[in-house]
XYZ file of C-alpha atoms in Angstrom:
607
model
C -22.601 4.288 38.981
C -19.352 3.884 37.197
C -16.855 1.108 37.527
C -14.410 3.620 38.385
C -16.578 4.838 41.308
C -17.778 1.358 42.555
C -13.616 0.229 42.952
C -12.941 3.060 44.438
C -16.168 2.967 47.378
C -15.341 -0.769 47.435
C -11.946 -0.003 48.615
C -12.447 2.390 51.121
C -15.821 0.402 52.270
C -12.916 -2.095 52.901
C -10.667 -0.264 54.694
C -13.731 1.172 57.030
C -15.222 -2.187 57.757
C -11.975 -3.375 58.983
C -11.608 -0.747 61.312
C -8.228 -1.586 62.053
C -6.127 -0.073 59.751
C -5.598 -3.071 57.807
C -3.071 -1.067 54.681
C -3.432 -2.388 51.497
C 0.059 -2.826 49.806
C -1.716 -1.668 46.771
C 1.367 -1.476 43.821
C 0.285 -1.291 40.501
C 3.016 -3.062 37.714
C 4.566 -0.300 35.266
C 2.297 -0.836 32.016
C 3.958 -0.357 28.841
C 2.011 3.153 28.917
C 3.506 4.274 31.160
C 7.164 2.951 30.591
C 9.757 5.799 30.171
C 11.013 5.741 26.688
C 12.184 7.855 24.849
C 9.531 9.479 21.994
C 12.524 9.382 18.849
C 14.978 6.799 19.510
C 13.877 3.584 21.271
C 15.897 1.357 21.814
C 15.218 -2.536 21.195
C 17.002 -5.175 22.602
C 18.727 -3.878 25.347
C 18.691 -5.299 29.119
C 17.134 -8.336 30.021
C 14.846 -8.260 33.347
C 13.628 -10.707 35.546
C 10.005 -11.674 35.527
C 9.771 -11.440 39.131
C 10.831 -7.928 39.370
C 8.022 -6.881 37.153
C 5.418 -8.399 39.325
C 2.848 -5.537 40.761
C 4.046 -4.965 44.435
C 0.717 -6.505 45.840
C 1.077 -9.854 43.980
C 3.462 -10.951 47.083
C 3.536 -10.718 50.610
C 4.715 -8.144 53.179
C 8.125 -10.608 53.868
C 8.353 -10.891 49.764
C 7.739 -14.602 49.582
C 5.653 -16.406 47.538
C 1.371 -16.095 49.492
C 0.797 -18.946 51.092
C -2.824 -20.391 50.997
C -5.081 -17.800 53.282
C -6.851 -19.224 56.489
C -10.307 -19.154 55.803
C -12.405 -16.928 57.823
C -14.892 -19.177 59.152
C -11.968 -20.546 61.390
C -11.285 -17.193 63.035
C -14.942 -16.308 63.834
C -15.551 -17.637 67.005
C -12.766 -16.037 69.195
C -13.329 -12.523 67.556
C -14.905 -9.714 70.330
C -17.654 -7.493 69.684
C -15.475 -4.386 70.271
C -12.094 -3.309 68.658
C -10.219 -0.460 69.502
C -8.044 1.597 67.208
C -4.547 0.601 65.939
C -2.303 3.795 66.581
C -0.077 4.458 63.379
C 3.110 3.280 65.166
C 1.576 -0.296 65.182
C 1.692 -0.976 61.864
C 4.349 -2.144 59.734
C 5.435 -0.164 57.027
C 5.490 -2.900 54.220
C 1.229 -2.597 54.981
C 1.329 0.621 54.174
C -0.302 2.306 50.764
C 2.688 3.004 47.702
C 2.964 4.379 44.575
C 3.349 3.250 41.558
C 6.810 3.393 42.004
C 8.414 2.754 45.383
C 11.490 3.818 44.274
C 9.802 7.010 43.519
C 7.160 7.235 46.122
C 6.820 10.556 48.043
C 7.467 10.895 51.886
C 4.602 9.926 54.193
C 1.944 13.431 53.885
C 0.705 14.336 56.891
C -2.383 16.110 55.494
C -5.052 15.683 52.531
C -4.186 19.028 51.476
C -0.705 17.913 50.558
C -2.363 15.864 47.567
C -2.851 18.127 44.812
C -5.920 16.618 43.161
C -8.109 16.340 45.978
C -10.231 19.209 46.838
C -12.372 19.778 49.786
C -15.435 19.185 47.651
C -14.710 15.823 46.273
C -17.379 12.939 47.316
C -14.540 11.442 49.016
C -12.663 13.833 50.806
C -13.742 13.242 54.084
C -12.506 9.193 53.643
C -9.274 10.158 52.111
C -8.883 12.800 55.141
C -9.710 9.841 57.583
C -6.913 7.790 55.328
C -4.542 10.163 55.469
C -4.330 12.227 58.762
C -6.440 9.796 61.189
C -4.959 6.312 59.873
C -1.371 7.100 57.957
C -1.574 4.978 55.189
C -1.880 7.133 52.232
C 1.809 8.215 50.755
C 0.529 9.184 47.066
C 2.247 9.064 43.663
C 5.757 11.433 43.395
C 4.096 14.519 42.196
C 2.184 14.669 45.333
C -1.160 13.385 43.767
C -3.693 10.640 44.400
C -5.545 9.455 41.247
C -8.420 8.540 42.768
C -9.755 7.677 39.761
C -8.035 4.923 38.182
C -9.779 2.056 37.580
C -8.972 -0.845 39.550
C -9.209 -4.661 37.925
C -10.399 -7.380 39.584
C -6.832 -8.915 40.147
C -5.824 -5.558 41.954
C -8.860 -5.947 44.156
C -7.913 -9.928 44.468
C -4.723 -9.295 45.590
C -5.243 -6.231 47.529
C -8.241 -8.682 49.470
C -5.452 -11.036 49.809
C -3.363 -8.906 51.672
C -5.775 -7.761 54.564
C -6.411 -11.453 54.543
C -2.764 -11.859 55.736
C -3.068 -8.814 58.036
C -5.297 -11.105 60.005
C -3.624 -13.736 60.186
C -0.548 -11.872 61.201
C -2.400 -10.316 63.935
C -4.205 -14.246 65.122
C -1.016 -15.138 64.671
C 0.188 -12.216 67.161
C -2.473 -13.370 70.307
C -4.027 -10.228 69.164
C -7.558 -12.073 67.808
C -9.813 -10.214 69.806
C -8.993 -6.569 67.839
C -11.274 -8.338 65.225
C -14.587 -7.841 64.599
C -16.962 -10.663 63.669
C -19.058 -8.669 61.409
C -16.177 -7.507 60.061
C -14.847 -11.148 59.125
C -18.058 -12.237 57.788
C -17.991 -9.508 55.620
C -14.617 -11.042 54.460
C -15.632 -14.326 54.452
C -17.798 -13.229 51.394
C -15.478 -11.340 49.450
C -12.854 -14.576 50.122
C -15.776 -16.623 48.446
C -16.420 -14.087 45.653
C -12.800 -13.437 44.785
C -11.500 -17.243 45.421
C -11.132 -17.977 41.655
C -8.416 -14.419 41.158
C -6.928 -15.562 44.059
C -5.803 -19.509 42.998
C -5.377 -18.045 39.380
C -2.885 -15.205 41.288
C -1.155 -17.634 43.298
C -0.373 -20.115 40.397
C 0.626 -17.152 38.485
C 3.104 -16.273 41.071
C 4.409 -19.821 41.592
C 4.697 -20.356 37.565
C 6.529 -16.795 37.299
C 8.550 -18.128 40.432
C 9.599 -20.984 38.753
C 10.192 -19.244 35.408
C 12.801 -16.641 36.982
C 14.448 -19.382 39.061
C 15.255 -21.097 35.515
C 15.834 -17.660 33.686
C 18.655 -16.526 36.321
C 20.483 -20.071 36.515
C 20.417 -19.999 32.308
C 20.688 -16.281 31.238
C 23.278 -15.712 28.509
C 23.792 -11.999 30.119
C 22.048 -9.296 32.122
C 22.902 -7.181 29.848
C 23.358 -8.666 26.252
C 20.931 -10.225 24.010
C 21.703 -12.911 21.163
C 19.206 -12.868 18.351
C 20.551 -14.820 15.327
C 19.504 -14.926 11.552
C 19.936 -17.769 9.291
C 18.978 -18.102 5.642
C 19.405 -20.281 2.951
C 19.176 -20.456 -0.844
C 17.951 -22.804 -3.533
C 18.372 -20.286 -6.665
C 19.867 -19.659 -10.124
C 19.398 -18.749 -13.642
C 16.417 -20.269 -15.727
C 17.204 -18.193 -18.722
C 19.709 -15.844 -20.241
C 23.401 -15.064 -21.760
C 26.470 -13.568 -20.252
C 26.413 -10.203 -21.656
C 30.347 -10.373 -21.894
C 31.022 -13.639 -23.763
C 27.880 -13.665 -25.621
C 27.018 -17.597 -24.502
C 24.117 -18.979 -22.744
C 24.923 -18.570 -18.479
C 24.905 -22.050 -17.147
C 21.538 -23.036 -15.935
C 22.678 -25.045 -12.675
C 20.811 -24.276 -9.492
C 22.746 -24.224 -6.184
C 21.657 -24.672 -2.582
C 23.411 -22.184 -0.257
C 23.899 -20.414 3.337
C 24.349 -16.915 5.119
C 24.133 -16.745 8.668
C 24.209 -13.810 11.083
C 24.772 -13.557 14.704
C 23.786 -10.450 16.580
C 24.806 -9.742 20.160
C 22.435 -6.771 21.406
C 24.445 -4.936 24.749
C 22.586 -2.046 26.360
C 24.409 -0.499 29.546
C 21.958 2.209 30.721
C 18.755 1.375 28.979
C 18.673 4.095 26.449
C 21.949 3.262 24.435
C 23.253 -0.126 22.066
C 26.342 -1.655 21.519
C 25.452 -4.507 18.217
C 28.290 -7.048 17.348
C 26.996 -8.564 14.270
C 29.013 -11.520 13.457
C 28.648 -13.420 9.350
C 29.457 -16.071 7.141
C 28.418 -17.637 4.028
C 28.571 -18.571 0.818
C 25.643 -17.214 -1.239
C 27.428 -16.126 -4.751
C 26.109 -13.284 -7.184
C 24.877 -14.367 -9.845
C 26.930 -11.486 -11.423
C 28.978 -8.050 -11.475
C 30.802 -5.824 -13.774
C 31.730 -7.894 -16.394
C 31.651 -10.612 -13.931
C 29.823 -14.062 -12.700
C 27.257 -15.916 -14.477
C 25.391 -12.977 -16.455
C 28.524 -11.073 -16.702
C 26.511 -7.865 -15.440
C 25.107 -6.748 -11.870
C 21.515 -6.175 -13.586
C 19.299 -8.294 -11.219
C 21.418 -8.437 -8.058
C 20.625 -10.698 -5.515
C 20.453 -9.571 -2.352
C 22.314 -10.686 0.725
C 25.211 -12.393 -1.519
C 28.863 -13.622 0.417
C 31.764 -10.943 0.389
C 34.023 -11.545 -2.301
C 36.981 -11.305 -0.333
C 36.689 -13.880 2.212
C 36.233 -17.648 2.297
C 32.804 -19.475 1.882
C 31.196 -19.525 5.193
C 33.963 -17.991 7.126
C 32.621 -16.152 10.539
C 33.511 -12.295 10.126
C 33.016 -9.650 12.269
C 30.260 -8.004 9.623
C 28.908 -5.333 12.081
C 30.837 -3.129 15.006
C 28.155 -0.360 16.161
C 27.325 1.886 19.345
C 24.357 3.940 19.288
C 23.392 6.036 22.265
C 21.260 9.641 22.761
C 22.302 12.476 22.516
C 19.312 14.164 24.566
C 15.667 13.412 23.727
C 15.979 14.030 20.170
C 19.255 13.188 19.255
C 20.935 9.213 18.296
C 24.298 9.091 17.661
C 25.637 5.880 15.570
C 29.591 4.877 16.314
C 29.996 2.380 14.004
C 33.549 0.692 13.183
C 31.969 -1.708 10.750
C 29.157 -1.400 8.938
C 27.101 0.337 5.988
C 26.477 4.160 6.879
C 23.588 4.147 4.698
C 21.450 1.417 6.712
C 22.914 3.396 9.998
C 20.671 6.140 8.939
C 17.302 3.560 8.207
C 17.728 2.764 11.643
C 14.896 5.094 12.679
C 12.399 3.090 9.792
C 12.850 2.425 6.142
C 11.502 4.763 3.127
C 10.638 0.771 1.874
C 9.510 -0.893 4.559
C 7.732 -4.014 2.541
C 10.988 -4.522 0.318
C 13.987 -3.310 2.389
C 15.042 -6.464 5.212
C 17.824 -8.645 6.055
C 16.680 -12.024 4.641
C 13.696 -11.062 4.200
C 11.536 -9.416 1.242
C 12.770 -7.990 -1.869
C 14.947 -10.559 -4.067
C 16.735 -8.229 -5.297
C 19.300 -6.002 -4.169
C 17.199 -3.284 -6.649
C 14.008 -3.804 -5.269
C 15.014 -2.919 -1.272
C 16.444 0.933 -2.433
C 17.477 3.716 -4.362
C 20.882 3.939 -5.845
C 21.628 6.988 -4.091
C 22.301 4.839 -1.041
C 24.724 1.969 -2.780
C 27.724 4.296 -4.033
C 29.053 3.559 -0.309
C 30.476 0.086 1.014
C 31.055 -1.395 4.705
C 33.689 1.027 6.450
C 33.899 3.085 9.631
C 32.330 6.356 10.461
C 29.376 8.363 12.415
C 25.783 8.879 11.474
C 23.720 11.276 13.463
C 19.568 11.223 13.689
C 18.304 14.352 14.483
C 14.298 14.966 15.142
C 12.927 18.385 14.555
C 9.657 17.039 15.590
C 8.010 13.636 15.398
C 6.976 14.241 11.643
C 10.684 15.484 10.213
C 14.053 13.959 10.576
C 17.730 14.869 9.376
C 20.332 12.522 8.890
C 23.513 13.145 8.404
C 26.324 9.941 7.866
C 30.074 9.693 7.369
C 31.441 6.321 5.728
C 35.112 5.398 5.110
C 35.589 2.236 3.409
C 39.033 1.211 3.790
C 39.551 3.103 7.562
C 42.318 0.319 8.949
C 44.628 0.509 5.799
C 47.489 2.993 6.560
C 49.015 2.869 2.829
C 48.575 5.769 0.417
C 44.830 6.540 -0.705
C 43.290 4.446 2.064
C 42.370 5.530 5.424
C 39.561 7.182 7.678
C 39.833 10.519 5.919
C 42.397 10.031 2.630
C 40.874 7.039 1.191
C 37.346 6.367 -0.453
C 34.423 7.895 1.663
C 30.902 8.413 0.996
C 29.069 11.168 2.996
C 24.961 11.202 2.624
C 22.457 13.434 4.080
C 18.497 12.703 4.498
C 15.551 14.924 4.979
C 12.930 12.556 6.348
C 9.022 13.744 6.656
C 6.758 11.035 8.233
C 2.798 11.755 8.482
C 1.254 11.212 11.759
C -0.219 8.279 11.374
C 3.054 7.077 9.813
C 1.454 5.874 6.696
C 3.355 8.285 4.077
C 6.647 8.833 3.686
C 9.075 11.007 1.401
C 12.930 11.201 2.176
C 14.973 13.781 -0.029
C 18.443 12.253 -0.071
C 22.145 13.798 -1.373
C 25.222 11.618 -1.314
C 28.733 12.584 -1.967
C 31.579 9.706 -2.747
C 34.882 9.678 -3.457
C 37.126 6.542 -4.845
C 40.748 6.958 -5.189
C 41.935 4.831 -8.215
C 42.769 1.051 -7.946
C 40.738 1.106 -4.240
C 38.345 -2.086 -3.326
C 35.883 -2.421 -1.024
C 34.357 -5.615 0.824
C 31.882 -6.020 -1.724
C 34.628 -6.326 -4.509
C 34.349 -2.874 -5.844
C 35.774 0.109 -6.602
C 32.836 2.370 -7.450
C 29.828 3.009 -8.177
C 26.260 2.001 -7.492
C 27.156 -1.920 -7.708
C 23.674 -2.234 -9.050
C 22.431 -1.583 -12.639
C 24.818 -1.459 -15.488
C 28.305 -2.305 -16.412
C 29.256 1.318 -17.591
C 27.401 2.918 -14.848
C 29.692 1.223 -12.392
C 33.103 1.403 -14.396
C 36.001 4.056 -13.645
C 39.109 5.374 -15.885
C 42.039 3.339 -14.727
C 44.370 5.400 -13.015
C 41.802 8.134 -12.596
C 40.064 8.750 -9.297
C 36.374 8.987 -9.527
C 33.864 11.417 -7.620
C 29.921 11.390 -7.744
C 27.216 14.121 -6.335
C 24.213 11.964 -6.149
C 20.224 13.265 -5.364
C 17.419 10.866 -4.503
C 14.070 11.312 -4.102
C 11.786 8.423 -2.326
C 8.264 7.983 -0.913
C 6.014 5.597 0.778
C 2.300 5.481 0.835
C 0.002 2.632 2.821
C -3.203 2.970 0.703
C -4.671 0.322 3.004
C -3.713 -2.072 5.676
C -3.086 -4.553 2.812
C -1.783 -2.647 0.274
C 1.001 0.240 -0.055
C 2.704 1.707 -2.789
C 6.774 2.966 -2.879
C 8.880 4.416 -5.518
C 11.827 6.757 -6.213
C 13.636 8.353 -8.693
C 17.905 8.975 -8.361
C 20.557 10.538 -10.516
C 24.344 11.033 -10.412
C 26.184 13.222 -11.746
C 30.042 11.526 -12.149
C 33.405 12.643 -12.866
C 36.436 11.032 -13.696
C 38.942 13.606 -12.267
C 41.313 14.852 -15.244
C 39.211 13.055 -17.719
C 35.412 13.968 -17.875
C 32.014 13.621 -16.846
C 29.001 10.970 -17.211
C 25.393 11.169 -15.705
C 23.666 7.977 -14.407
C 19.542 7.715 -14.064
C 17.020 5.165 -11.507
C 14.188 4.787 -11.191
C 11.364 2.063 -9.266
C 7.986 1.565 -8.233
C 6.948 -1.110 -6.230
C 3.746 -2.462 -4.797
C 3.160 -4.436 -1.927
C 0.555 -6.438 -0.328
C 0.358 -7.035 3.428
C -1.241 -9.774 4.944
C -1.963 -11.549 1.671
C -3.942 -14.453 1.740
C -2.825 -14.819 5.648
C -1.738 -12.649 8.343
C 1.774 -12.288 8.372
C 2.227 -13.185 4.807
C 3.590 -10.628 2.160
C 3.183 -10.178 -1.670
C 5.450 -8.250 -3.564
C 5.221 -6.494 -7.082
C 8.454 -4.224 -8.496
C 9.373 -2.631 -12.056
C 12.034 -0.607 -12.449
C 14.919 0.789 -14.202
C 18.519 -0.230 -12.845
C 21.369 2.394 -12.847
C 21.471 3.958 -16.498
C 24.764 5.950 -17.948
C 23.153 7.845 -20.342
C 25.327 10.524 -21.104
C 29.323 10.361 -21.358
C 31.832 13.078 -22.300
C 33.330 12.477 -25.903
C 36.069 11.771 -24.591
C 36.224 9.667 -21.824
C 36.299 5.275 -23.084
C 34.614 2.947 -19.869
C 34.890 0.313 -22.215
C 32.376 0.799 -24.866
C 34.146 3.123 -26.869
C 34.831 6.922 -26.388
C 31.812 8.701 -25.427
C 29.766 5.467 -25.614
C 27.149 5.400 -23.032
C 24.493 2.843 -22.593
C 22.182 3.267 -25.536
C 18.644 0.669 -25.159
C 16.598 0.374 -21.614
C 16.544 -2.150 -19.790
C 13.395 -2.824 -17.142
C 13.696 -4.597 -13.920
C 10.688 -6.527 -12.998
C 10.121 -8.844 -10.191
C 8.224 -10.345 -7.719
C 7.782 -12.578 -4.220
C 5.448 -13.912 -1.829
C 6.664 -14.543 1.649
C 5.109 -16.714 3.442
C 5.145 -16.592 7.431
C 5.117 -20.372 8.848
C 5.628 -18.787 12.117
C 7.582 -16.143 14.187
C 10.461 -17.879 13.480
C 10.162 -19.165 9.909
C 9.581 -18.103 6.786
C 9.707 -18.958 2.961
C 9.926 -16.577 0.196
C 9.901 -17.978 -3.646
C 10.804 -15.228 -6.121
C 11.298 -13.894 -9.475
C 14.016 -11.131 -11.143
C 13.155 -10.984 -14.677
C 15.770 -8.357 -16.499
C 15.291 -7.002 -20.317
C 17.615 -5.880 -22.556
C 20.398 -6.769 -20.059
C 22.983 -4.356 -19.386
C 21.002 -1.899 -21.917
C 21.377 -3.910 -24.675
C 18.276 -5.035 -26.602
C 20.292 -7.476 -28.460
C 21.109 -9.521 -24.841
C 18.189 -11.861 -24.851
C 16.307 -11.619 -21.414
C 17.502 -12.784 -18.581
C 15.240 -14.519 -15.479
C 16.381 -15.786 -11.766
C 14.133 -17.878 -9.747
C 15.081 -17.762 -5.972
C 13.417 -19.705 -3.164
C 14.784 -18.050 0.412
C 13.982 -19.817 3.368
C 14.371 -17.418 6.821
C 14.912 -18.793 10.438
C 15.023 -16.107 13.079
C 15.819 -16.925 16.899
């Protein structure tokens, strides 16, 4: 005989032996399973619950109080008649009587069996459920008028369901009404107290520790409806070889110890939607940028680096963003600050092992195509749209100077950067290939937060350089792809091109390309090993007669190879520590730049 079959006899055994229509306040606890959400766009980190409100209905009493310890039957046999008449309906209470599921769902009381849509006159147990229902009352059924009779049925749901007719009596001793027991039918109790009397002390110190737990939890809480998670990582970094590609001279080979921190409060009002107020500061400097900083190049970015434009470890408001659905397959992303290109990885990464705040790739490179860099932090809209569960379209608008009123500034005269993704995930989620187009637009003389005025702020020094006085406009495709070969190892790559022009001047073309392997899990769960080579932003074609400071027509004329790698290694949840290499040849496309190599050690604290 199955277990399914065996809880479900044992139950209405129960209920028979009793005779007295003792109603099991049977409640079962919403089970992640079973949890709306929706199937596109969940949403983490929204409202914050009580542990006592996700307690199973029968883990408490019929007055909601914590159980008290149950009188054991052998004190309640003597006094107990031979005979015991039937209780009518009326006489019992309706907190005793059978729910749902959901009681704030649950159907009205049925009358008949035949209102129950999965029982049929020739189930084994029709003629018990018919008793249940039209002789006793106490079956109301799940909202779509059905049964389930046969879910399985633990041995805590048994426990506590035991538990209950165990207060039943005692209600009803406690009433003068002792002699509607039976004896046999509290000896037969008596046992199952005896069997079951190690769920029921682990049950009751469960409810008294979750009792305790929400007590504390509702005199601390932050907010019922806003979650803080906060991010803080520091540095101990710098160059270990290599010349600024500018002056020519050895970069200085100090190494620094520095901060970033990031505060993120998480607001949901209905569930389903997400207002994030990410809040920065700190002081990690690139090691270079156009003709800037210590190599005097952007080849071998770090990632996560300070804003240029603000103070060392000033708090900034780096992240203003609501995201709510638009019907089941539909996310909409408001976003007043923040980068329109991660507003469309919010539904998962092309590069999941690289791509992270804090976390993963060194490199700025390493995390993602070019294709998704020409933009900066601004205002604007990105939409998710699901076809089906295996292909998504994303569509983003970015302006990067939206609170600036002046000429060539703006949410819709200034520098943008619109970007569309095609998206096709396999069903098992382990391959991945995104098909990406961007559009930008910089007006001349026109800086971002990051310090720049265009271009992919990765890769070269002519690949990111304009025509002063000249505003600049790129059409940029992408192509990118995931594969998990095995739980502990995966493979990405991509390969991106732009096609620029200087407005009144002429045209260049820039070329990327990566490949990156990754190994999760290594050595220890948790842990991650990282392996990339790649080619930064290349200009490799120029019209004759447009000068971006090499000459006229001068594009970048060696290759350079990005190469890099990191193991991160989980302490904990909370804490991790990622030592890492960026080793650059031919800097800035010049084989006669010696090679240039960064060692980084990252350490992570999450809370």
């Amino acid at each position: 005989m199955s277990i399914v079959r065996w809880n479900y006899r044992f139950k209405l055994c129960l209920l028979f032996l009793l005779d007295i229509s003792i109603i099991l306040v049977l409640h079962p606890a919403k089970g992640q399973a079973n949890t709306p959400q929706s199937t596109v766009f969940p949403v983490s980190d929204t409202t914050i619950v009580a542990d006592s409100e996700q307690l199973p209905r029968f883990f408490r009493n019929s007055n909601n109080s914590v159980m008290e310890q149950v009188t054991p039957i052998s004190q309640l046999l003597s006094p107990i008649p031979q005979q015991l008449p039937t209780l009518k309906t009326s006489d019992r209470p309706l907190s005793h009587q059978m729910r749902s599921p959901d009681d704030n769902a649950a159907m009205g009381q049925v009358t008949s069996v035949s209102q129950l849509s999965d029982i049929k006159p020739t189930d084994w147990a029709f003629q018990a459920l018919q008793s249940l229902v039209e002789r006793y009352g106490v079956i109301t059924g799940y909202p779509n008028q059905t049964f389930k009779g046969n879910r399985a049925m633990t041995r805590y749901e048994f426990a506590a369901g035991l538990n209950a007719a165990l207060t039943r009596i005692n209600e009803l001793v406690s009433a003068g009404t002792s002699d509607l027991l039976k004896k046999e039918d509290l000896e037969t109790l008596q046992k199952l107290q005896n069997q079951f009397a190690p769920e029921l002390a682990q049950l009751r110190g469960r409810v008294d520790s979750l009792e305790t737990r929400t007590a504390t939890l509702q005199a601390q809480q932050f907010s019922t409806t806003t979650k803080l998670v906060g991010e803080v990582e520091t540095v101990i970094g710098g160059v270990v070889t290599g010349n600024n590609v500018v002056t020519k001279q050895p970069a200085p080979h100090n190494f620094t110890f520095q901060d970033r921190v990031t505060l993120k409060l998480n607001t949901s009002f209905n569930g389903t939607d997400q207002l994030r107020i990410a809040l920065s500061g700190g002081n990690i400097t690139s090691l270079g940028g156009t003709r800037s900083g210590l190599l005097g190049t952007s080849d071998g970015k770090t990632s996560d680096n300070a804003s240029p434009l603000f103070p060392n470890n000033e708090l900034t408001v780096s992240g203003l963003r609501y995201r709510y659905l638009l019907g089941n397959n539909t996310a909409i992303n408001v976003f007043a600050q923040s980068d329109g290109a991660f507003e469309l990885g919010l539904s998962g990464t092309i590069n999941p092992y690289f791509e992270g705040s804090a976390a993963n790739g060194i490199s700025r490179y390493s995390r993602r195509n070019m294709v998704y860099d020409y933009g900066d932090t601004g205002a604007g809209i990105a939409i998710l749209h699901n076809f089906s569960k295996q292909l998504q379209l994303g569509l983003e608008y970015t302006a990067i100077n939206p609170n600036s009123p002046t000429d060539n500034n703006g949410l819709f005269e200034g520098r943008y950067v619109t970007l569309g993704q095609l998206l096709y995930s396999s069903p098992k989620n382990n391959f991945r290939l995104a098909l990406t187009y961007a559009n930008t637009y910089s007006p001349p003389n026109t800086t971002g937060l990051s310090g720049t005025n265009f271009g992919p702020v990765i890769g070269s020094n002519l690949a990111n350089s304009t025509v002063a006085g000249a505003g600049t406009l790129a059409n940029t495709y992408g192509a990118e792809a995931f594969y998990r070969v095995t739980p502990s190892i995966a493979l990405n790559g991509w390969v991106g091109y732009s096609a620029h022009r200087y407005l009144g001047q002429g045209d260049a073309e820039v070329w990327d390309w990566g490949a990156g392997l990754a190994f999760p899990d290594l050595f220890k769960k948790g842990n991650l090993g990282g392996i990339f080579v790649g080619m930064e932003p290349k200009l490799t074609s120029l019209s004759r007669n447009v000068n971006l400071g090499a000459g006229n027509g001068v594009a970048d004329k060696d290759t350079s190879l990005h190469i890099e790698g990191f193991y991160q290694y989980q302490i904990n949840d909370n804490i991790a520590i990622t030592p890492g290499v960026i080793w650059i040849t031919a800097p800035d496309f010049n084989a006669e730049n010696p090679d240039s190599l960064v060692a980084w050690l990252r350490t992570t604290f999450r809370f």
